[in-house]
Amino acid sequence: MTDQTNDPFDRVRAALDAEPEPGERRSPDAAGELIAPVPDDAPARPDKFRRLGTPSRVWTYRDAAGAVLRHTLRFDQGEGEKEIRPLTLWRDGAERATWRFKSEPGDARPLYGLDRLAARPSAPVLLSEGEKDADGAAERFPDYVCMTWPGGSNAIGKADFGPLKGRSVAIWPDADTPGLKAAKAAQRAALSAGAKVAGIVTLPDGMPDGWGLSDAWPAVLSQLAAQGRLTDALTAAPLTPALPYGFRLSKTGLEYETGEGEKRQWMRITGPFTVEGEARDPDGGAWSVVIKFRDRDGREKTEIISRGDLARDSGSVRARLADEGLQVPSGRGGKVERFAQFFNEIESPTRLTLVAATGWASGGRFVLPQRVFGPDGSEPMLFTGDANALHYRQKGSLATWQDEIAAKAAGNNLLLFALSIGFAGPLLRPLNIEGGGFHFRGGSSTGKTTLAYAAGSIWGGGGALGAAQSWRSTANALEMIAYGHSETLLVLDELGLVAPEEAGQAAYALASGQAKGRAKADGSLRRRSEWRTMLLSTGEIGLADHIRSGKRNDRVMAGQELRLLDIRADAGQDMGIWETLHGAASPAGLSDQIKTACAKHYGFAGPAFVERYVSEPDAARARAGEIMAGFLDKAQRPGDHGQAQRAALRFALVAAAGELAAAFGVVPWQAGDASKAALQLFDRWASAFGRSAPREKQDIIRRLKGAIEQDQSRFAAFAESVHDEIEEHTGTGHRAGEARSLKTLGYTHTHEAQDFFLFHDTGWAEVFAGFDLTYAARVALEGGFLSAGDGKHLKRVKKYKGKNRRFYWIDATILEAEFDGE
């Protein structure tokens, strides 16, 4: 770590404290941004509403410090009917704060009573369904912190039970089947959040249907008896998995009871394991059982047994477990059937969430294959991807990585920028920035591969290319690779290994963050995999040149180039990517030193960055936004087109990532270094790409100029005089009207001492194959190179063979046109 004595967030905290909305949490949403806690100068909560009238009850949710988070309103509708609405404060696009009937986005809705919970850290907690019952419980049981969750029985999964970590929790169910079901779900949520105890109160027989703690005591239950049942719930034995009938888990493994009387015995089915819980994905699918065991070398393994896989092919499930070192039954017979029966029927009170992609997940947590970062107390998460194939490994130490790799970035802007790219992935979602990347282009031995190794070592290594993957992959494989590198860093080596015809589509797909649509067996659409990827690519040529090198000579779309920004891997010092050698004998020697260090020390810097980020996400996000704004002020110029501005945003993101990494002490460079490197490289990129006009417009003018320069033989001379026209038409004269090619693009013509190239429709369509022909003409007109016809006509009339025809009149001065970066 660097020796920084000042907390990098001191200035940010001071700025936030000075704002009228201290500590404000903002969550992006299509309808605006949630404002919570509610600031002191916020508009007052409305007392009356146009359709619903005046609420009969208002319950206010507060945070641990007592600040208002939201309200729940009850409106009586007559004849015993009611309507319950959440009321939250939102900021719209015009920066106006308004109250709306809208719940918080995501799955982190606050619990009711957080202020009381914080004020009484040792008191037991009583959870009931609904704010009315929570208030009723508080009157009856003052020794308890009485709480509830918002939204009723079907919204438990959207609430944040994290504050219940370490607390003893009793759960009082409503006296009906839905109430008991909700209580069990709340129990699982509390236990998953780390509650010390979470027991459900057992209600006596004869309770009125739907009875709750705000109702009068029924004949079958008194205050004293209710107190006893609460105590029983808190002292109940910890919940354990409910094993199917006839099974037991012993020290020797999973066993099943067979025989009767004296012949009864336990048949061993598998080696020993423990059941960690039942798991499913965030959408409630892919239900599985999670187990832990030790292989024969004593290494602990965690395996996910999919119930769907069991139904489809239990043999493959057993084979996978056997590969990992658990003894399982083979072949066919009773043991195999009992194996499948056990995992299909077992029930566990513990729930876990299965996550297939790396990156941000619910509850402000960040998922990596070996670890989940974020607030304690949320439901445990398990990564289901293939960690080994993704190279998220660790070796060596962070300190040595800093000394032998990151320190060499001082004075070497390309290395500093590449390392900063490696920290940008975790910022994509918090800053609401789309995925994309950078392509380092250069010949062999320039050092571009060293940049890939160094950046990849931030997150892992140990593969044939360190942490990098190869461009030589199928489309499906690239999608899965991107899914496994969501919001970290995806390094792809050697663009030339992918076919030119596929390169552009691959760049689009990786940056778009969405897999190809696929159908299920019944014809319905499967849920698409989604990701946000920061990509670092290498190759000897750029994406545009690679696409054009294909047999079809495909047109390069500006969107493709903007998704993978091209940077020349040359610092301009005749040393490839290097400007400073840090004592190395040669550029090649420094590259070798870096690659050797990357093979020995990797996988620590990225997790260290995320760990620091999640410790203060609001301050980190605010600081990143501040850095980006400062970068854009310096980088952008008046007249920059939207495409240049869009690219500048990605360079700004990388600058912010590098500056945060320095502020966190993850890298040893100085504050401001990452921004300077990013600004220098942005200026280089913008000069080459063009800033004043969209790429498509420049490409149209380039193509038009190139067609004339390369194919002048395909333009016939257009005769001026009637006599010459007759000669041309009859084939007599001096053949001035003939082109030297049988397949023409048009004609040359001089009008009022000004030279023109007249394109006929067929020639224009050939030159602009793949373009909108009318758009191409308008661009030429806008650039001052097309002499338009009368009215709205883009083509101008010229008599040909005695008849008026319209041509695209292109001024010959187009041959003098110059472009940005040339």
Coordinates of C-alpha atoms in Angstrom, one line a residue, residues 254-765:
L254 CA -25.5 -40.6 3.7
E255 CA -27.3 -43.8 4.8
Y256 CA -30.7 -45.4 4.2
E257 CA -32.5 -47.8 6.5
T258 CA -33.4 -51.1 5.0
G259 CA -35.0 -54.4 6.2
E260 CA -37.3 -55.1 9.1
G261 CA -36.9 -56.3 12.7
E262 CA -33.6 -58.0 13.3
K263 CA -32.6 -57.5 9.7
R264 CA -32.9 -53.7 9.8
Q265 CA -29.6 -52.1 8.9
W266 CA -28.3 -48.8 7.5
M267 CA -27.1 -48.9 3.8
R268 CA -24.4 -46.4 3.0
I269 CA -25.0 -44.5 -0.1
T270 CA -22.3 -41.7 -0.3
G271 CA -19.4 -40.4 1.6
P272 CA -19.9 -37.8 4.4
F273 CA -21.1 -34.3 3.6
T274 CA -23.1 -31.5 5.2
V275 CA -26.2 -29.8 3.7
E276 CA -25.6 -26.0 3.6
G277 CA -29.1 -25.1 2.3
E278 CA -31.3 -24.9 -0.7
A279 CA -30.4 -22.4 -3.4
R280 CA -32.0 -20.8 -6.4
D281 CA -31.1 -18.0 -8.8
P282 CA -32.4 -14.4 -8.3
D283 CA -35.4 -15.1 -10.5
G284 CA -36.5 -18.1 -8.4
G285 CA -35.3 -20.8 -10.8
A286 CA -32.6 -23.4 -10.9
W287 CA -33.4 -24.9 -7.5
S288 CA -30.5 -26.8 -6.1
V289 CA -29.1 -28.3 -2.9
V290 CA -25.7 -27.0 -1.7
I291 CA -23.4 -29.4 0.1
K292 CA -19.9 -29.4 1.5
F293 CA -17.5 -32.2 1.9
R294 CA -13.8 -33.0 2.0
D295 CA -12.0 -34.9 -0.6
R296 CA -9.5 -37.6 0.1
D297 CA -6.7 -35.1 0.5
G298 CA -8.7 -33.1 3.1
R299 CA -9.6 -30.2 0.8
E300 CA -13.0 -28.7 1.5
K301 CA -15.3 -28.6 -1.5
T302 CA -18.6 -26.8 -2.1
E303 CA -20.9 -28.3 -4.7
I304 CA -24.3 -27.3 -6.1
I305 CA -26.6 -30.2 -7.0
S306 CA -29.2 -29.0 -9.5
R307 CA -32.6 -30.7 -9.1
G308 CA -33.1 -30.1 -12.8
D309 CA -29.9 -32.0 -13.6
L310 CA -31.0 -34.8 -11.3
A311 CA -34.2 -35.2 -13.2
R312 CA -32.5 -35.1 -16.6
D313 CA -29.4 -37.2 -15.9
S314 CA -28.5 -38.1 -12.4
G315 CA -25.5 -40.0 -13.7
S316 CA -23.8 -36.7 -14.8
V317 CA -24.4 -35.3 -11.3
R318 CA -22.8 -38.3 -9.6
A319 CA -19.9 -38.2 -12.1
R320 CA -19.2 -34.6 -11.2
L321 CA -19.3 -35.3 -7.5
A322 CA -17.0 -38.3 -8.0
D323 CA -14.6 -36.1 -9.9
E324 CA -14.4 -33.7 -7.0
G325 CA -13.7 -36.5 -4.5
L326 CA -17.0 -37.5 -3.0
Q327 CA -17.8 -41.3 -2.9
V328 CA -21.1 -41.8 -4.8
P329 CA -23.0 -44.9 -6.0
S330 CA -22.3 -46.0 -9.6
G331 CA -24.2 -48.0 -12.1
R332 CA -27.9 -48.7 -11.5
G333 CA -29.9 -50.1 -8.6
G334 CA -31.3 -49.1 -5.2
K335 CA -28.4 -46.9 -4.1
V336 CA -28.7 -44.7 -7.3
E337 CA -32.4 -44.3 -6.8
R338 CA -32.0 -43.4 -3.1
F339 CA -29.3 -40.9 -4.1
A340 CA -31.7 -39.0 -6.4
Q341 CA -34.6 -39.4 -3.9
F342 CA -32.6 -37.8 -1.1
F343 CA -31.6 -34.6 -3.0
N344 CA -35.1 -34.2 -4.5
E345 CA -36.9 -34.5 -1.2
I346 CA -34.7 -32.8 1.4
E347 CA -35.9 -29.5 2.8
S348 CA -33.6 -26.9 4.4
P349 CA -34.6 -23.7 6.1
T350 CA -31.4 -22.0 4.9
R351 CA -31.6 -20.2 1.5
L352 CA -28.7 -19.2 -0.8
T353 CA -28.7 -17.2 -4.0
L354 CA -27.0 -18.7 -7.1
V355 CA -25.2 -16.1 -9.2
A356 CA -23.8 -17.1 -12.6
A357 CA -22.0 -13.8 -13.5
T358 CA -19.4 -11.8 -11.7
G359 CA -19.9 -8.2 -10.7
W360 CA -22.6 -6.4 -8.8
A361 CA -25.5 -8.3 -7.3
S362 CA -28.4 -7.5 -5.0
G363 CA -27.8 -5.8 -1.7
G364 CA -24.8 -3.8 -2.9
R365 CA -22.7 -6.9 -3.1
F366 CA -19.9 -7.7 -5.6
V367 CA -19.5 -11.3 -6.6
L368 CA -16.2 -13.0 -7.5
P369 CA -15.8 -16.7 -7.8
Q370 CA -14.0 -17.2 -4.5
R371 CA -15.6 -14.3 -2.5
V372 CA -18.5 -12.0 -2.2
F373 CA -17.8 -8.4 -1.1
G374 CA -20.4 -6.1 0.5
P375 CA -22.6 -5.6 3.5
D376 CA -22.8 -8.4 6.1
G377 CA -26.1 -10.0 6.9
S378 CA -27.5 -10.5 3.4
E379 CA -28.5 -13.9 2.0
P380 CA -25.3 -15.9 1.1
M381 CA -24.4 -16.0 -2.6
L382 CA -22.7 -18.7 -4.6
F383 CA -20.9 -18.2 -7.9
T384 CA -21.9 -21.0 -10.3
G385 CA -19.5 -20.3 -13.2
D386 CA -16.3 -22.2 -13.8
A387 CA -13.8 -20.3 -11.8
N388 CA -10.8 -22.3 -13.1
A389 CA -11.6 -21.6 -16.7
L390 CA -11.9 -17.9 -15.9
H391 CA -8.5 -17.7 -14.2
Y392 CA -9.7 -15.8 -11.0
R393 CA -6.7 -17.1 -9.0
Q394 CA -4.3 -15.6 -6.6
K395 CA -0.6 -16.1 -6.2
G396 CA 2.2 -14.1 -4.6
S397 CA 1.4 -10.9 -2.8
L398 CA -0.2 -7.5 -3.5
A399 CA 2.9 -5.7 -2.1
T400 CA 5.3 -7.4 -4.6
W401 CA 2.8 -6.8 -7.4
Q402 CA 2.8 -3.1 -6.6
D403 CA 6.6 -3.0 -6.6
E404 CA 7.3 -5.1 -9.7
I405 CA 4.4 -4.3 -11.9
A406 CA 2.4 -1.2 -10.9
A407 CA 5.5 0.9 -10.0
K408 CA 6.8 0.5 -13.5
A409 CA 3.8 2.5 -14.8
A410 CA 5.5 5.7 -13.5
G411 CA 6.6 7.6 -16.6
N412 CA 5.0 5.0 -18.9
N413 CA 1.6 6.2 -19.9
L414 CA 0.5 3.2 -21.9
L415 CA 1.1 0.8 -19.0
L416 CA -0.5 3.2 -16.5
F417 CA -3.5 3.5 -18.7
A418 CA -3.8 -0.3 -19.3
L419 CA -3.6 -0.9 -15.5
S420 CA -6.3 1.8 -15.0
I421 CA -8.5 0.0 -17.5
G422 CA -8.2 -3.0 -15.2
F423 CA -9.9 -1.2 -12.3
A424 CA -12.7 0.4 -14.4
G425 CA -15.1 -2.6 -14.6
P426 CA -16.5 -2.2 -11.0
L427 CA -17.4 1.4 -11.8
L428 CA -19.6 0.7 -14.9
R429 CA -22.9 0.0 -13.1
P430 CA -22.6 2.5 -10.2
L431 CA -21.9 5.2 -12.8
N432 CA -24.4 3.8 -15.3
I433 CA -22.0 3.5 -18.1
E434 CA -22.3 1.0 -20.9
G435 CA -19.7 -1.7 -21.5
G436 CA -16.9 -1.4 -24.1
G437 CA -13.2 -1.4 -24.3
F438 CA -9.8 -0.6 -25.8
H439 CA -7.8 -2.3 -28.5
F440 CA -4.0 -2.0 -28.3
R441 CA -2.6 -2.2 -31.8
G442 CA 1.0 -2.8 -32.8
G443 CA 3.5 -5.1 -34.5
S444 CA 5.3 -7.9 -32.8
S445 CA 7.7 -7.0 -30.0
T446 CA 6.1 -3.6 -29.4
G447 CA 5.0 -4.6 -25.9
K448 CA 1.2 -4.8 -26.4
T449 CA 1.0 -8.3 -25.0
T450 CA 2.8 -7.0 -21.9
L451 CA 0.0 -4.5 -21.4
A452 CA -2.5 -7.4 -21.5
Y453 CA -0.6 -9.5 -19.0
A454 CA -0.2 -6.6 -16.6
A455 CA -3.8 -5.5 -16.7
G456 CA -5.0 -9.1 -16.4
S457 CA -2.9 -9.7 -13.3
I458 CA -5.1 -7.3 -11.4
W459 CA -7.8 -9.9 -11.3
G460 CA -6.0 -13.3 -11.7
G461 CA -3.7 -15.4 -13.8
G462 CA -2.2 -18.8 -14.1
G463 CA -3.5 -19.5 -17.5
A464 CA -1.5 -20.0 -20.7
L465 CA -2.0 -16.2 -21.3
G466 CA -2.1 -15.2 -17.7
A467 CA -5.6 -14.0 -17.0
A468 CA -6.3 -13.4 -20.7
Q469 CA -8.5 -15.3 -23.0
S470 CA -8.1 -15.8 -26.8
W471 CA -10.1 -14.1 -29.4
R472 CA -10.2 -17.5 -31.1
S473 CA -13.5 -18.7 -29.6
T474 CA -17.0 -19.4 -30.9
A475 CA -19.7 -16.8 -30.5
N476 CA -21.3 -18.9 -27.7
A477 CA -18.0 -19.2 -25.9
L478 CA -17.3 -15.5 -26.1
E479 CA -20.7 -14.8 -24.6
M480 CA -20.0 -17.1 -21.7
I481 CA -16.5 -15.7 -21.2
A482 CA -18.0 -12.2 -21.1
Y483 CA -20.6 -13.4 -18.6
G484 CA -17.8 -14.6 -16.4
H485 CA -15.9 -11.3 -16.6
S486 CA -18.8 -9.0 -16.0
E487 CA -17.7 -5.8 -14.3
T488 CA -14.2 -7.0 -13.8
L489 CA -11.9 -7.1 -16.8
L490 CA -12.0 -9.2 -20.0
V491 CA -8.6 -9.5 -21.7
L492 CA -8.7 -10.9 -25.3
D493 CA -5.4 -11.6 -27.0
E494 CA -4.7 -11.3 -30.7
L495 CA -7.7 -10.0 -32.7
G496 CA -6.3 -11.6 -35.9
L497 CA -7.3 -15.0 -34.6
V498 CA -11.0 -14.2 -35.1
A499 CA -12.3 -14.2 -38.7
P500 CA -12.8 -10.7 -40.1
E501 CA -16.4 -11.5 -40.9
E502 CA -17.0 -12.2 -37.2
A503 CA -14.9 -9.5 -35.6
G504 CA -17.3 -6.6 -35.9
Q505 CA -20.2 -8.7 -34.6
A506 CA -18.1 -10.0 -31.7
A507 CA -17.2 -6.4 -30.7
Y508 CA -20.9 -5.4 -30.8
A509 CA -22.0 -8.4 -28.8
L510 CA -19.3 -8.1 -26.1
A511 CA -20.1 -4.4 -25.6
S512 CA -23.9 -4.7 -25.9
G513 CA -23.9 -6.9 -22.8
Q514 CA -26.6 -9.2 -24.0
A515 CA -26.4 -12.8 -25.4
K516 CA -28.0 -13.8 -28.6
G517 CA -31.7 -14.7 -28.3
R518 CA -32.4 -18.4 -28.1
A519 CA -35.6 -20.4 -28.0
K520 CA -36.6 -23.1 -25.6
A521 CA -37.8 -26.5 -26.8
D522 CA -41.4 -25.3 -26.7
G523 CA -40.5 -22.3 -28.8
S524 CA -40.6 -19.6 -26.1
L525 CA -37.7 -17.3 -25.6
R526 CA -35.0 -18.2 -23.1
R527 CA -33.9 -15.5 -20.7
R528 CA -30.8 -13.9 -22.1
S529 CA -27.5 -13.7 -20.3
E530 CA -26.5 -10.1 -19.5
W531 CA -23.2 -8.5 -18.6
R532 CA -21.3 -5.3 -18.5
T533 CA -17.8 -5.8 -19.7
M534 CA -14.6 -3.7 -19.7
L535 CA -12.6 -5.2 -22.5
L536 CA -8.9 -4.9 -23.2
S537 CA -7.9 -6.4 -26.6
T538 CA -4.6 -6.7 -28.5
G539 CA -3.7 -7.3 -32.1
E540 CA -1.3 -6.4 -34.9
I541 CA -4.0 -4.5 -36.7
G542 CA -7.0 -2.5 -35.6
L543 CA -10.6 -3.6 -35.6
A544 CA -11.5 -1.5 -38.7
D545 CA -8.6 -2.8 -40.8
H546 CA -9.3 -6.3 -39.7
I547 CA -12.9 -6.1 -40.8
R548 CA -12.0 -4.6 -44.2
S549 CA -9.4 -7.4 -44.7
G550 CA -12.1 -10.0 -45.1
K551 CA -13.1 -11.5 -48.4
R552 CA -16.4 -9.5 -48.4
N553 CA -14.5 -6.2 -47.8
D554 CA -17.3 -5.4 -45.2
R555 CA -18.1 -1.8 -44.4
V556 CA -16.9 -0.8 -41.0
M557 CA -19.6 0.7 -38.8
A558 CA -18.7 3.6 -36.5
G559 CA -20.5 1.8 -33.7
Q560 CA -18.1 -1.1 -33.9
E561 CA -15.1 1.2 -33.6
L562 CA -16.6 3.1 -30.7
R563 CA -17.2 -0.1 -28.8
L564 CA -13.5 -1.0 -29.1
L565 CA -11.5 2.1 -29.2
D566 CA -8.2 1.7 -31.1
I567 CA -4.9 2.8 -29.5
R568 CA -1.6 2.4 -31.1
A569 CA 0.8 0.5 -28.8
D570 CA 3.7 2.9 -29.5
A571 CA 4.8 5.6 -27.1
G572 CA 6.8 7.4 -29.8
Q573 CA 10.2 6.9 -28.2
D574 CA 11.4 4.1 -30.5
M575 CA 10.9 1.7 -27.6
G576 CA 7.5 0.3 -28.3
I577 CA 5.1 1.0 -25.4
W578 CA 7.9 2.3 -23.2
E579 CA 9.0 5.8 -22.4
T580 CA 11.1 5.0 -19.3
L581 CA 12.9 1.7 -18.7
H582 CA 13.3 1.8 -14.9
G583 CA 16.8 0.5 -15.1
A584 CA 16.1 -2.3 -17.6
A585 CA 18.8 -2.9 -20.2
S586 CA 16.3 -2.7 -23.1
P587 CA 12.6 -2.3 -23.9
A588 CA 12.4 -6.1 -24.4
G589 CA 14.1 -6.6 -21.0
L590 CA 11.5 -4.4 -19.2
S591 CA 8.7 -6.3 -21.0
D592 CA 10.2 -9.6 -19.9
Q593 CA 10.5 -8.4 -16.3
I594 CA 6.8 -7.4 -16.3
K595 CA 5.6 -10.7 -17.7
T596 CA 7.8 -12.7 -15.3
A597 CA 6.3 -10.7 -12.4
C598 CA 2.8 -11.3 -13.7
A599 CA 3.4 -15.0 -13.6
K600 CA 4.4 -14.9 -9.9
H601 CA 2.1 -12.2 -8.5
Y602 CA -1.6 -11.8 -9.5
G603 CA -5.2 -11.7 -8.4
F604 CA -4.9 -9.3 -5.4
A605 CA -5.3 -5.8 -6.7
G606 CA -8.8 -6.1 -8.2
P607 CA -10.3 -7.6 -5.0
A608 CA -8.5 -5.0 -2.9
F609 CA -10.0 -2.3 -5.0
V610 CA -13.6 -3.7 -4.7
E611 CA -13.1 -4.2 -0.9
R612 CA -12.3 -0.6 -0.4
Y613 CA -15.0 0.6 -2.8
V614 CA -17.8 -1.3 -1.0
S615 CA -16.7 0.0 2.4
E616 CA -17.9 3.5 1.4
P617 CA -19.7 3.2 -1.9
D618 CA -21.5 6.6 -1.8
A619 CA -18.3 8.5 -1.3
A620 CA -16.4 6.4 -3.9
R621 CA -19.1 6.9 -6.5
A622 CA -19.2 10.7 -5.8
R623 CA -15.4 10.9 -6.1
A624 CA -15.4 9.0 -9.3
G625 CA -18.0 11.3 -10.8
E626 CA -16.0 14.3 -9.7
I627 CA -12.9 13.0 -11.4
M628 CA -14.8 12.2 -14.6
A629 CA -16.3 15.6 -14.7
G630 CA -12.9 17.2 -14.3
F631 CA -11.4 15.0 -17.1
L632 CA -14.2 15.8 -19.5
D633 CA -13.7 19.6 -18.9
K634 CA -10.1 19.2 -20.1
A635 CA -10.6 16.6 -22.8
Q636 CA -13.6 18.0 -24.7
R637 CA -13.4 20.9 -27.2
P638 CA -16.1 23.1 -28.6
G639 CA -17.4 21.4 -31.8
D640 CA -16.6 17.9 -30.7
H641 CA -19.2 15.5 -32.2
G642 CA -21.3 13.1 -30.2
Q643 CA -19.1 10.2 -31.1
A644 CA -16.0 11.9 -29.7
Q645 CA -17.9 12.8 -26.6
R646 CA -19.0 9.3 -26.2
A647 CA -15.4 8.0 -26.4
A648 CA -14.3 10.7 -24.0
L649 CA -16.7 9.3 -21.4
R650 CA -14.9 5.9 -21.5
F651 CA -11.5 7.5 -21.2
A652 CA -12.9 9.5 -18.3
L653 CA -14.1 6.3 -16.6
V654 CA -10.6 4.8 -16.9
A655 CA -9.1 8.0 -15.5
A656 CA -11.5 7.8 -12.5
A657 CA -10.6 4.1 -12.0
G658 CA -6.9 4.8 -11.9
E659 CA -7.3 7.7 -9.6
L660 CA -9.5 5.7 -7.2
A661 CA -7.0 2.9 -7.2
A662 CA -4.3 5.3 -6.2
A663 CA -6.5 6.9 -3.5
F664 CA -7.3 3.4 -2.1
G665 CA -3.6 2.6 -1.9
V666 CA -3.9 -0.3 -4.3
V667 CA -1.3 1.2 -6.7
P668 CA 1.8 3.3 -5.9
W669 CA 1.4 6.1 -8.5
Q670 CA 0.6 9.7 -7.6
A671 CA -2.8 11.4 -7.7
G672 CA -3.3 12.9 -11.1
D673 CA -1.1 10.5 -13.0
A674 CA -4.0 8.3 -14.3
S675 CA -5.9 11.4 -15.5
K676 CA -2.8 12.7 -17.3
A677 CA -2.2 9.4 -19.1
A678 CA -5.8 9.0 -20.1
L679 CA -5.9 12.6 -21.4
Q680 CA -2.8 12.1 -23.5
L681 CA -4.2 8.9 -25.0
F682 CA -7.6 10.4 -25.6
D683 CA -6.1 13.3 -27.6
R684 CA -4.2 10.7 -29.7
W685 CA -7.3 8.7 -30.3
A686 CA -9.5 11.7 -31.1
S687 CA -6.9 13.0 -33.6
A688 CA -6.9 9.7 -35.5
F689 CA -10.6 9.1 -35.3
G690 CA -11.8 12.6 -35.9
R691 CA -13.6 15.1 -33.6
S692 CA -15.5 17.5 -35.9
A693 CA -17.9 15.2 -37.7
P694 CA -19.4 11.8 -37.2
R695 CA -17.3 8.9 -38.4
E696 CA -20.0 7.8 -40.8
K697 CA -19.9 11.2 -42.5
Q698 CA -16.1 11.2 -42.8
D699 CA -16.3 7.6 -44.2
I700 CA -18.8 8.7 -46.9
I701 CA -16.5 11.5 -48.1
R702 CA -13.5 9.2 -47.9
R703 CA -15.3 6.6 -49.9
L704 CA -16.4 9.1 -52.5
K705 CA -12.9 10.6 -52.8
G706 CA -11.3 7.1 -53.0
A707 CA -13.7 5.9 -55.7
I708 CA -12.7 8.9 -57.9
E709 CA -9.0 8.5 -57.2
Q710 CA -8.8 4.8 -57.7
D711 CA -11.2 4.4 -60.6
Q712 CA -10.8 7.5 -62.8
S713 CA -10.7 5.2 -65.8
R714 CA -14.4 4.4 -65.1
F715 CA -15.5 7.9 -65.8
A716 CA -16.3 8.8 -69.5
A717 CA -15.9 12.3 -70.7
F718 CA -19.2 14.1 -71.1
A719 CA -19.1 16.1 -74.4
E720 CA -20.1 19.8 -74.2
S721 CA -21.1 20.7 -77.7
V722 CA -24.1 19.4 -79.7
H723 CA -21.6 18.3 -82.4
D724 CA -19.6 16.3 -79.8
E725 CA -22.7 14.8 -78.4
I726 CA -23.7 13.6 -81.9
E727 CA -20.2 12.2 -82.4
E728 CA -20.4 10.5 -79.1
H729 CA -23.8 9.0 -79.8
T730 CA -22.9 7.8 -83.3
G731 CA -19.5 6.5 -82.4
T732 CA -17.7 9.0 -84.7
G733 CA -15.2 11.7 -83.6
H734 CA -12.2 11.4 -81.3
R735 CA -13.8 8.9 -78.7
A736 CA -13.7 11.6 -76.1
G737 CA -16.8 10.1 -74.6
E738 CA -15.4 6.6 -73.9
A739 CA -14.3 5.4 -70.6
R740 CA -11.3 3.1 -70.4
S741 CA -13.5 0.6 -68.5
L742 CA -16.6 -1.0 -69.9
K743 CA -18.3 -0.7 -66.5
T744 CA -18.6 3.0 -65.7
L745 CA -19.4 4.9 -62.5
G746 CA -20.3 8.0 -64.4
Y747 CA -18.9 10.9 -66.4
T748 CA -16.5 13.8 -66.2
H749 CA -17.9 17.1 -67.1
T750 CA -16.8 20.8 -67.0
H751 CA -19.5 23.3 -66.4
E752 CA -18.7 27.1 -66.2
A753 CA -15.0 26.4 -65.8
Q754 CA -15.7 24.0 -62.9
D755 CA -14.9 20.3 -63.1
F756 CA -17.4 17.7 -61.9
F757 CA -17.8 13.9 -61.7
L758 CA -21.3 12.9 -62.6
F759 CA -22.3 9.7 -61.0
H760 CA -25.2 7.7 -62.5
D761 CA -27.5 5.8 -60.2
T762 CA -25.7 2.4 -60.8
G763 CA -22.3 3.9 -60.1
W764 CA -23.6 5.7 -56.9
A765 CA -25.1 2.5 -55.6

